[in-house]
PDB file of C-alpha atoms and ligand atoms in Angstrom:
ATOM      1  CA  MET A   1      -9.102 -16.339  -0.103  1.00  0.00           C
ATOM      2  CA  ARG A   2      -9.718 -15.786   3.607  1.00  0.00           C
ATOM      3  CA  VAL A   3     -12.153 -13.026   4.521  1.00  0.00           C
ATOM      4  CA  ILE A   4     -12.078 -11.917   8.154  1.00  0.00           C
ATOM      5  CA  LYS A   5     -15.008  -9.638   8.974  1.00  0.00           C
ATOM      6  CA  VAL A   6     -14.536  -7.433  11.996  1.00  0.00           C
ATOM      7  CA  GLY A   7     -16.664  -4.869  13.789  1.00  0.00           C
ATOM      8  CA  SER A   8     -14.560  -1.720  13.793  1.00  0.00           C
ATOM      9  CA  TYR A   9     -11.549   0.060  12.341  1.00  0.00           C
ATOM     10  CA  GLU A  10      -9.668  -0.638  15.591  1.00  0.00           C
ATOM     11  CA  GLU A  11     -10.368  -4.349  15.348  1.00  0.00           C
ATOM     12  CA  MET A  12      -9.303  -4.400  11.693  1.00  0.00           C
ATOM     13  CA  SER A  13      -6.079  -2.676  12.679  1.00  0.00           C
ATOM     14  CA  ARG A  14      -5.378  -5.153  15.487  1.00  0.00           C
ATOM     15  CA  VAL A  15      -6.020  -8.209  13.315  1.00  0.00           C
ATOM     16  CA  ALA A  16      -3.943  -6.822  10.427  1.00  0.00           C
ATOM     17  CA  ALA A  17      -1.089  -5.901  12.775  1.00  0.00           C
ATOM     18  CA  ASN A  18      -1.181  -9.405  14.286  1.00  0.00           C
ATOM     19  CA  ILE A  19      -0.886 -10.962  10.819  1.00  0.00           C
ATOM     20  CA  ILE A  20       2.081  -8.723   9.977  1.00  0.00           C
ATOM     21  CA  ALA A  21       3.610  -9.426  13.396  1.00  0.00           C
ATOM     22  CA  ALA A  22       3.316 -13.173  12.788  1.00  0.00           C
ATOM     23  CA  GLN A  23       5.131 -12.706   9.477  1.00  0.00           C
ATOM     24  CA  ILE A  24       7.936 -10.764  11.182  1.00  0.00           C
ATOM     25  CA  ILE A  25       8.260 -13.304  14.001  1.00  0.00           C
ATOM     26  CA  LEU A  26       8.315 -16.286  11.647  1.00  0.00           C
ATOM     27  CA  LYS A  27      10.698 -14.605   9.187  1.00  0.00           C
ATOM     28  CA  PRO A  28      12.637 -11.781  10.883  1.00  0.00           C
ATOM     29  CA  ASP A  29      14.276 -10.725   7.585  1.00  0.00           C
ATOM     30  CA  SER A  30      10.986 -10.427   5.710  1.00  0.00           C
ATOM     31  CA  VAL A  31      10.431  -8.029   2.840  1.00  0.00           C
ATOM     32  CA  LEU A  32       7.198  -6.193   3.600  1.00  0.00           C
ATOM     33  CA  GLY A  33       5.271  -4.346   0.908  1.00  0.00           C
ATOM     34  CA  LEU A  34       3.548  -1.386   2.537  1.00  0.00           C
ATOM     35  CA  ALA A  35       0.730   1.029   1.743  1.00  0.00           C
ATOM     36  CA  THR A  36      -0.202   4.548   2.781  1.00  0.00           C
ATOM     37  CA  GLY A  37      -3.625   6.175   3.173  1.00  0.00           C
ATOM     38  CA  SER A  38      -6.127   6.108   6.039  1.00  0.00           C
ATOM     39  CA  SER A  39      -6.602   2.340   6.103  1.00  0.00           C
ATOM     40  CA  PRO A  40      -3.190   1.251   7.468  1.00  0.00           C
ATOM     41  CA  VAL A  41      -2.624   4.047  10.024  1.00  0.00           C
ATOM     42  CA  GLY A  42      -4.163   2.046  12.893  1.00  0.00           C
ATOM     43  CA  THR A  43      -2.268  -1.077  11.836  1.00  0.00           C
ATOM     44  CA  TYR A  44       1.009   0.844  11.948  1.00  0.00           C
ATOM     45  CA  LYS A  45       0.106   2.282  15.382  1.00  0.00           C
ATOM     46  CA  ARG A  46      -0.400  -1.215  16.712  1.00  0.00           C
ATOM     47  CA  LEU A  47       2.882  -2.443  15.179  1.00  0.00           C
ATOM     48  CA  ILE A  48       4.674   0.476  16.865  1.00  0.00           C
ATOM     49  CA  GLU A  49       3.165  -0.528  20.221  1.00  0.00           C
ATOM     50  CA  MET A  50       4.305  -4.124  19.729  1.00  0.00           C
ATOM     51  CA  CYS A  51       7.793  -2.959  18.873  1.00  0.00           C
ATOM     52  CA  LYS A  52       7.950  -0.584  21.849  1.00  0.00           C
ATOM     53  CA  SER A  53       6.850  -3.345  24.223  1.00  0.00           C
ATOM     54  CA  GLY A  54       9.656  -5.550  22.921  1.00  0.00           C
ATOM     55  CA  ASP A  55       7.374  -8.030  21.171  1.00  0.00           C
ATOM     56  CA  LEU A  56       8.473  -7.153  17.646  1.00  0.00           C
ATOM     57  CA  ASP A  57      11.879  -6.579  16.104  1.00  0.00           C
ATOM     58  CA  PHE A  58      12.187  -4.635  12.849  1.00  0.00           C
ATOM     59  CA  SER A  59      15.992  -4.616  12.763  1.00  0.00           C
ATOM     60  CA  ARG A  60      16.249  -7.114   9.886  1.00  0.00           C
ATOM     61  CA  ILE A  61      13.084  -6.063   8.052  1.00  0.00           C
ATOM     62  CA  THR A  62      13.127  -4.482   4.599  1.00  0.00           C
ATOM     63  CA  THR A  63      10.159  -2.534   3.261  1.00  0.00           C
ATOM     64  CA  VAL A  64       9.067  -1.491  -0.207  1.00  0.00           C
ATOM     65  CA  ASN A  65       6.177   0.911  -0.568  1.00  0.00           C
ATOM     66  CA  LEU A  66       3.585   0.692  -3.279  1.00  0.00           C
ATOM     67  CA  ASP A  67       3.652   4.201  -4.603  1.00  0.00           C
ATOM     68  CA  GLU A  68       4.648   7.852  -4.480  1.00  0.00           C
ATOM     69  CA  TYR A  69       3.314  11.098  -5.916  1.00  0.00           C
ATOM     70  CA  CYS A  70       5.314  12.628  -8.743  1.00  0.00           C
ATOM     71  CA  GLY A  71       6.792  15.979  -7.909  1.00  0.00           C
ATOM     72  CA  LEU A  72       6.894  15.601  -4.135  1.00  0.00           C
ATOM     73  CA  ASP A  73      10.163  14.895  -2.401  1.00  0.00           C
ATOM     74  CA  GLY A  74      10.410  13.004   0.855  1.00  0.00           C
ATOM     75  CA  SER A  75      10.351  16.141   2.995  1.00  0.00           C
ATOM     76  CA  HIS A  76       6.951  17.201   1.611  1.00  0.00           C
ATOM     77  CA  GLU A  77       4.285  16.496   4.222  1.00  0.00           C
ATOM     78  CA  GLN A  78       1.998  14.869   1.664  1.00  0.00           C
ATOM     79  CA  SER A  79       4.654  12.628   0.166  1.00  0.00           C
ATOM     80  CA  TYR A  80       4.292   8.958   0.908  1.00  0.00           C
ATOM     81  CA  ARG A  81       7.886   8.797   2.139  1.00  0.00           C
ATOM     82  CA  TYR A  82       7.014  11.425   4.760  1.00  0.00           C
ATOM     83  CA  PHE A  83       3.821   9.522   5.644  1.00  0.00           C
ATOM     84  CA  MET A  84       5.771   6.307   6.215  1.00  0.00           C
ATOM     85  CA  ASP A  85       8.427   8.022   8.320  1.00  0.00           C
ATOM     86  CA  VAL A  86       5.842   9.725  10.516  1.00  0.00           C
ATOM     87  CA  ASN A  87       3.386   6.826  10.796  1.00  0.00           C
ATOM     88  CA  LEU A  88       5.822   3.935  11.183  1.00  0.00           C
ATOM     89  CA  PHE A  89       9.526   4.121  10.433  1.00  0.00           C
ATOM     90  CA  ASN A  90      10.436   6.877  12.933  1.00  0.00           C
ATOM     91  CA  HIS A  91       8.954   4.829  15.774  1.00  0.00           C
ATOM     92  CA  VAL A  92      10.317   1.307  15.219  1.00  0.00           C
ATOM     93  CA  ASN A  93      13.838  -0.112  15.189  1.00  0.00           C
ATOM     94  CA  ILE A  94      14.011  -0.380  11.410  1.00  0.00           C
ATOM     95  CA  ASP A  95      17.140   0.625   9.521  1.00  0.00           C
ATOM     96  CA  LYS A  96      15.898   3.509   7.323  1.00  0.00           C
ATOM     97  CA  ALA A  97      18.351   2.386   4.633  1.00  0.00           C
ATOM     98  CA  ASN A  98      16.180  -0.705   4.301  1.00  0.00           C
ATOM     99  CA  THR A  99      12.968   1.252   3.707  1.00  0.00           C
ATOM    100  CA  HIS A 100      12.181   1.932   0.062  1.00  0.00           C
ATOM    101  CA  VAL A 101       9.650   4.234  -1.555  1.00  0.00           C
ATOM    102  CA  PRO A 102       9.710   5.086  -5.269  1.00  0.00           C
ATOM    103  CA  SER A 103      11.259   8.503  -5.861  1.00  0.00           C
ATOM    104  CA  GLY A 104       8.731  11.183  -6.760  1.00  0.00           C
ATOM    105  CA  THR A 105      11.450  13.533  -7.910  1.00  0.00           C
ATOM    106  CA  ALA A 106      13.539  11.271 -10.155  1.00  0.00           C
ATOM    107  CA  SER A 107      14.847  13.092 -13.221  1.00  0.00           C
ATOM    108  CA  ASP A 108      13.956  10.105 -15.406  1.00  0.00           C
ATOM    109  CA  PHE A 109      10.785   8.322 -14.283  1.00  0.00           C
ATOM    110  CA  ASN A 110      11.191   5.413 -16.715  1.00  0.00           C
ATOM    111  CA  GLN A 111      14.597   4.766 -15.225  1.00  0.00           C
ATOM    112  CA  GLU A 112      13.166   5.045 -11.708  1.00  0.00           C
ATOM    113  CA  CYS A 113      10.459   2.485 -12.549  1.00  0.00           C
ATOM    114  CA  LYS A 114      13.100   0.054 -13.820  1.00  0.00           C
ATOM    115  CA  ARG A 115      15.288   0.663 -10.783  1.00  0.00           C
ATOM    116  CA  TYR A 116      12.359  -0.053  -8.437  1.00  0.00           C
ATOM    117  CA  ASP A 117      11.462  -3.324 -10.176  1.00  0.00           C
ATOM    118  CA  GLN A 118      15.098  -4.431 -10.097  1.00  0.00           C
ATOM    119  CA  LEU A 119      15.352  -3.497  -6.436  1.00  0.00           C
ATOM    120  CA  ILE A 120      12.342  -5.668  -5.536  1.00  0.00           C
ATOM    121  CA  GLU A 121      13.653  -8.516  -7.669  1.00  0.00           C
ATOM    122  CA  GLY A 122      17.066  -8.200  -6.028  1.00  0.00           C
ATOM    123  CA  LEU A 123      15.433  -8.473  -2.607  1.00  0.00           C
ATOM    124  CA  GLY A 124      13.947 -11.797  -3.666  1.00  0.00           C
ATOM    125  CA  GLY A 125      10.408 -10.404  -3.988  1.00  0.00           C
ATOM    126  CA  ILE A 126       7.872  -9.407  -1.370  1.00  0.00           C
ATOM    127  CA  ASP A 127       6.947 -11.768   1.467  1.00  0.00           C
ATOM    128  CA  LEU A 128       3.798  -9.956   2.546  1.00  0.00           C
ATOM    129  CA  GLN A 129       2.094  -7.096   0.713  1.00  0.00           C
ATOM    130  CA  LEU A 130      -0.313  -4.883   2.649  1.00  0.00           C
ATOM    131  CA  LEU A 131      -2.970  -3.188   0.490  1.00  0.00           C
ATOM    132  CA  GLY A 132      -5.824  -0.742   0.854  1.00  0.00           C
ATOM    133  CA  ILE A 133      -8.460  -0.383  -1.852  1.00  0.00           C
ATOM    134  CA  GLY A 134      -9.602   2.824  -3.567  1.00  0.00           C
ATOM    135  CA  HIS A 135     -13.273   3.573  -4.211  1.00  0.00           C
ATOM    136  CA  ASN A 136     -12.691   2.845  -7.897  1.00  0.00           C
ATOM    137  CA  GLY A 137     -10.998  -0.471  -7.092  1.00  0.00           C
ATOM    138  CA  HIS A 138      -7.435   0.749  -7.426  1.00  0.00           C
ATOM    139  CA  ILE A 139      -4.593  -0.971  -5.598  1.00  0.00           C
ATOM    140  CA  GLY A 140      -1.425   1.018  -5.215  1.00  0.00           C
ATOM    141  CA  PHE A 141      -2.139   3.589  -7.891  1.00  0.00           C
ATOM    142  CA  ASN A 142      -3.145   0.993 -10.475  1.00  0.00           C
ATOM    143  CA  GLU A 143      -6.205   2.809 -11.719  1.00  0.00           C
ATOM    144  CA  PRO A 144      -9.053   1.245 -13.743  1.00  0.00           C
ATOM    145  CA  GLU A 145      -7.731   0.715 -17.281  1.00  0.00           C
ATOM    146  CA  ASP A 146      -8.230  -1.500 -20.308  1.00  0.00           C
ATOM    147  CA  PHE A 147      -5.313  -3.724 -19.317  1.00  0.00           C
ATOM    148  CA  PHE A 148      -3.253  -4.626 -16.244  1.00  0.00           C
ATOM    149  CA  GLU A 149       0.113  -2.822 -16.062  1.00  0.00           C
ATOM    150  CA  LYS A 150       2.700  -5.353 -14.980  1.00  0.00           C
ATOM    151  CA  GLY A 151       5.701  -3.484 -13.635  1.00  0.00           C
ATOM    152  CA  THR A 152       6.319  -0.231 -11.799  1.00  0.00           C
ATOM    153  CA  HIS A 153       4.995   2.580 -13.965  1.00  0.00           C
ATOM    154  CA  LEU A 154       3.918   6.170 -14.151  1.00  0.00           C
ATOM    155  CA  VAL A 155       0.158   6.816 -13.855  1.00  0.00           C
ATOM    156  CA  ASP A 156      -2.141   9.702 -14.598  1.00  0.00           C
ATOM    157  CA  LEU A 157      -4.405   9.728 -11.571  1.00  0.00           C
ATOM    158  CA  LYS A 158      -8.135   9.557 -12.203  1.00  0.00           C
ATOM    159  CA  GLN A 159     -10.192  12.571 -11.210  1.00  0.00           C
ATOM    160  CA  SER A 160     -11.975  10.450  -8.559  1.00  0.00           C
ATOM    161  CA  THR A 161      -8.608   9.604  -6.964  1.00  0.00           C
ATOM    162  CA  ILE A 162      -7.495  13.244  -7.073  1.00  0.00           C
ATOM    163  CA  ASP A 163     -10.812  14.233  -5.451  1.00  0.00           C
ATOM    164  CA  ALA A 164     -10.501  11.539  -2.763  1.00  0.00           C
ATOM    165  CA  ASN A 165      -6.921  12.506  -1.958  1.00  0.00           C
ATOM    166  CA  SER A 166      -7.574  16.240  -1.948  1.00  0.00           C
ATOM    167  CA  ARG A 167      -8.723  15.876   1.667  1.00  0.00           C
ATOM    168  CA  PHE A 168      -5.048  15.784   2.639  1.00  0.00           C
ATOM    169  CA  PHE A 169      -4.055  18.914   0.699  1.00  0.00           C
ATOM    170  CA  GLU A 170      -4.802  22.577   1.408  1.00  0.00           C
ATOM    171  CA  ARG A 171      -6.062  23.168  -2.140  1.00  0.00           C
ATOM    172  CA  LYS A 172      -7.303  20.674  -4.716  1.00  0.00           C
ATOM    173  CA  GLU A 173      -4.875  22.228  -7.246  1.00  0.00           C
ATOM    174  CA  ASP A 174      -2.007  21.037  -5.044  1.00  0.00           C
ATOM    175  CA  VAL A 175      -2.832  17.336  -5.489  1.00  0.00           C
ATOM    176  CA  PRO A 176      -0.276  15.851  -7.890  1.00  0.00           C
ATOM    177  CA  ARG A 177      -1.777  14.597 -11.156  1.00  0.00           C
ATOM    178  CA  GLN A 178       0.696  11.763 -11.581  1.00  0.00           C
ATOM    179  CA  ALA A 179       2.168   9.057  -9.422  1.00  0.00           C
ATOM    180  CA  ILE A 180       4.611   6.199  -9.691  1.00  0.00           C
ATOM    181  CA  THR A 181       3.248   2.827  -8.608  1.00  0.00           C
ATOM    182  CA  MET A 182       4.207  -0.797  -8.362  1.00  0.00           C
ATOM    183  CA  GLY A 183       2.466  -2.810 -11.064  1.00  0.00           C
ATOM    184  CA  ILE A 184       0.018  -5.665 -10.817  1.00  0.00           C
ATOM    185  CA  LYS A 185       2.563  -8.382 -11.559  1.00  0.00           C
ATOM    186  CA  THR A 186       4.774  -7.265  -8.683  1.00  0.00           C
ATOM    187  CA  ILE A 187       1.829  -7.105  -6.289  1.00  0.00           C
ATOM    188  CA  MET A 188       0.577 -10.510  -7.461  1.00  0.00           C
ATOM    189  CA  SER A 189       4.077 -11.973  -7.041  1.00  0.00           C
ATOM    190  CA  ALA A 190       4.044 -11.224  -3.304  1.00  0.00           C
ATOM    191  CA  LYS A 191       3.956 -14.503  -1.387  1.00  0.00           C
ATOM    192  CA  LYS A 192       1.095 -13.261   0.794  1.00  0.00           C
ATOM    193  CA  VAL A 193      -1.321 -10.408   0.261  1.00  0.00           C
ATOM    194  CA  LEU A 194      -3.208  -8.710   3.096  1.00  0.00           C
ATOM    195  CA  LEU A 195      -6.023  -6.404   1.984  1.00  0.00           C
ATOM    196  CA  ILE A 196      -7.681  -4.148   4.532  1.00  0.00           C
ATOM    197  CA  ALA A 197     -10.850  -2.100   4.071  1.00  0.00           C
ATOM    198  CA  SER A 198     -12.955  -0.162   6.521  1.00  0.00           C
ATOM    199  CA  GLY A 199     -16.138   1.880   6.200  1.00  0.00           C
ATOM    200  CA  ALA A 200     -19.532   1.424   4.510  1.00  0.00           C
ATOM    201  CA  ASP A 201     -18.255   3.492   1.572  1.00  0.00           C
ATOM    202  CA  LYS A 202     -15.905   0.615   0.669  1.00  0.00           C
ATOM    203  CA  LYS A 203     -18.574  -2.134   0.794  1.00  0.00           C
ATOM    204  CA  GLU A 204     -19.685  -1.988  -2.838  1.00  0.00           C
ATOM    205  CA  ILE A 205     -16.213  -1.871  -4.372  1.00  0.00           C
ATOM    206  CA  LEU A 206     -14.895  -4.571  -2.035  1.00  0.00           C
ATOM    207  CA  GLU A 207     -17.717  -6.901  -3.080  1.00  0.00           C
ATOM    208  CA  LYS A 208     -17.045  -6.203  -6.750  1.00  0.00           C
ATOM    209  CA  ALA A 209     -13.337  -6.814  -6.246  1.00  0.00           C
ATOM    210  CA  LEU A 210     -13.714 -10.067  -4.331  1.00  0.00           C
ATOM    211  CA  TYR A 211     -16.702 -11.636  -6.050  1.00  0.00           C
ATOM    212  CA  GLY A 212     -17.222  -9.817  -9.363  1.00  0.00           C
ATOM    213  CA  PRO A 213     -15.606 -10.459 -12.743  1.00  0.00           C
ATOM    214  CA  ILE A 214     -11.805 -10.208 -12.860  1.00  0.00           C
ATOM    215  CA  THR A 215     -11.209  -7.114 -14.935  1.00  0.00           C
ATOM    216  CA  PRO A 216      -8.633  -4.301 -15.189  1.00  0.00           C
ATOM    217  CA  GLN A 217     -11.584  -1.938 -14.778  1.00  0.00           C
ATOM    218  CA  VAL A 218     -11.571  -3.113 -11.139  1.00  0.00           C
ATOM    219  CA  PRO A 219      -7.831  -3.592 -10.588  1.00  0.00           C
ATOM    220  CA  ALA A 220      -8.262  -5.211  -7.142  1.00  0.00           C
ATOM    221  CA  SER A 221     -10.337  -8.008  -8.751  1.00  0.00           C
ATOM    222  CA  ILE A 222      -7.076  -9.629  -9.910  1.00  0.00           C
ATOM    223  CA  LEU A 223      -6.449 -10.503  -6.251  1.00  0.00           C
ATOM    224  CA  GLN A 224      -9.052 -13.293  -6.641  1.00  0.00           C
ATOM    225  CA  LEU A 225      -6.301 -15.165  -8.487  1.00  0.00           C
ATOM    226  CA  HIS A 226      -3.783 -14.859  -5.648  1.00  0.00           C
ATOM    227  CA  ASN A 227      -3.412 -18.078  -3.739  1.00  0.00           C
ATOM    228  CA  ASP A 228      -2.637 -16.520  -0.357  1.00  0.00           C
ATOM    229  CA  LEU A 229      -4.985 -13.559  -0.003  1.00  0.00           C
ATOM    230  CA  THR A 230      -6.321 -12.482   3.389  1.00  0.00           C
ATOM    231  CA  VAL A 231      -8.933  -9.740   3.572  1.00  0.00           C
ATOM    232  CA  VAL A 232      -9.638  -8.038   6.891  1.00  0.00           C
ATOM    233  CA  CYS A 233     -12.644  -5.769   6.592  1.00  0.00           C
ATOM    234  CA  ASN A 234     -15.195  -3.739   8.447  1.00  0.00           C
ATOM    235  CA  VAL A 235     -17.556  -2.524   5.743  1.00  0.00           C
ATOM    236  CA  ASP A 236     -21.071  -3.501   6.989  1.00  0.00           C
TER     237      ASP A 236
HETATM  238  C1  F6R B 301      -1.675   4.070  -0.969  1.00  0.00           C
HETATM  239  C2  F6R B 301      -2.359   3.178  -1.878  1.00  0.00           C
HETATM  240  C3  F6R B 301      -3.804   3.355  -2.230  1.00  0.00           C
HETATM  241  C4  F6R B 301      -4.729   3.308  -1.001  1.00  0.00           C
HETATM  242  C5  F6R B 301      -6.175   3.490  -1.411  1.00  0.00           C
HETATM  243  C6  F6R B 301      -7.105   3.514  -0.225  1.00  0.00           C
HETATM  244  O1  F6R B 301      -0.326   3.690  -0.845  1.00  0.00           O
HETATM  245  O2  F6R B 301      -1.732   2.302  -2.355  1.00  0.00           O
HETATM  246  O3  F6R B 301      -4.171   2.341  -3.122  1.00  0.00           O
HETATM  247  O4  F6R B 301      -4.557   2.087  -0.334  1.00  0.00           O
HETATM  248  O5  F6R B 301      -6.321   4.695  -2.116  1.00  0.00           O
HETATM  249  O6  F6R B 301      -6.848   4.661   0.531  1.00  0.00           O
HETATM  250  P1  F6R B 301      -7.462   4.884   1.968  1.00  0.00           P
HETATM  251  O7  F6R B 301      -6.875   3.850   2.855  1.00  0.00           O
HETATM  252  O8  F6R B 301      -7.016   6.272   2.357  1.00  0.00           O
HETATM  253  O9  F6R B 301      -8.942   4.758   1.812  1.00  0.00           O
END
C-alpha cells in the first residue's frame, strides 16, 4: 500500500488526476472504474483540463461506474449517470457508448446485476479503480455487513448513508433507499486501486480501513489485501 498525504483537496485532486493520466498514457485503451460523490469532482476537473489542453486522450477509454441509485434514470439530476455526464463525460473526448453505469431503472435488478458483472468480465476487468470512502467505511455502496458481497448486487442503504447523501436532494424522503453496486470481488480484481479521501471527518474511518482489522463491518478494510493500492488523502 502506498499512502500519499497531501495538504488540500486541490492537491489530492491533482495527484489523483496525475495517477489516472499516467494510466491512460501508458495504456490508452484502459478500463477505468469510476466513482461519484464529492471526493472525485476535483480529480475529474483536472482530467478535463488535461484533455482540453491536448495532454490526454479518452478516445479509446472505457469506463465502468461503481454504482447507481435504484429508481432514478439517467436524466434525473441526482442519478450517478447524470453526475458522470456533467462532471466528466460531457467534457472529454470519450465515446459515451463506452461509458457504463448500472441501470437504476432495470425491470429485473438481478438480471441487471448479472449483466453488469458479465460486461466487466467481457472487458477483461478493470485496469484502475477509483474509490471514495463513506463515513461508515463503505466503498461503492458496499455497506457494513456480516459478510463481503462478491458480485454486483442490490443494497438497502444504511440510514447513515441516506442521511449523508440527503445533502444532494431537496427532501430527505427523495433519497432512494436502494442502490445497485459493484461487489467487493470485482473491486478487488481491479489491477490497481486508487482511494481518495479528503476532510478531517474521514480521518477516523480511513485509519480504521487502512490499519484496523479486515472486516466486512468496515468494507474498505479489504483493500489492505490489494497488492496495488494507492491512497491519496488530506484528512489531518
Ligand atoms: C459513489 C461511491 C461512494 C462514495 C462515498 C464517499 O460512487 O461509490 O462510495 O465514494 O460515499 O462519498 P463522498 O466522496 O461524497 O464523501
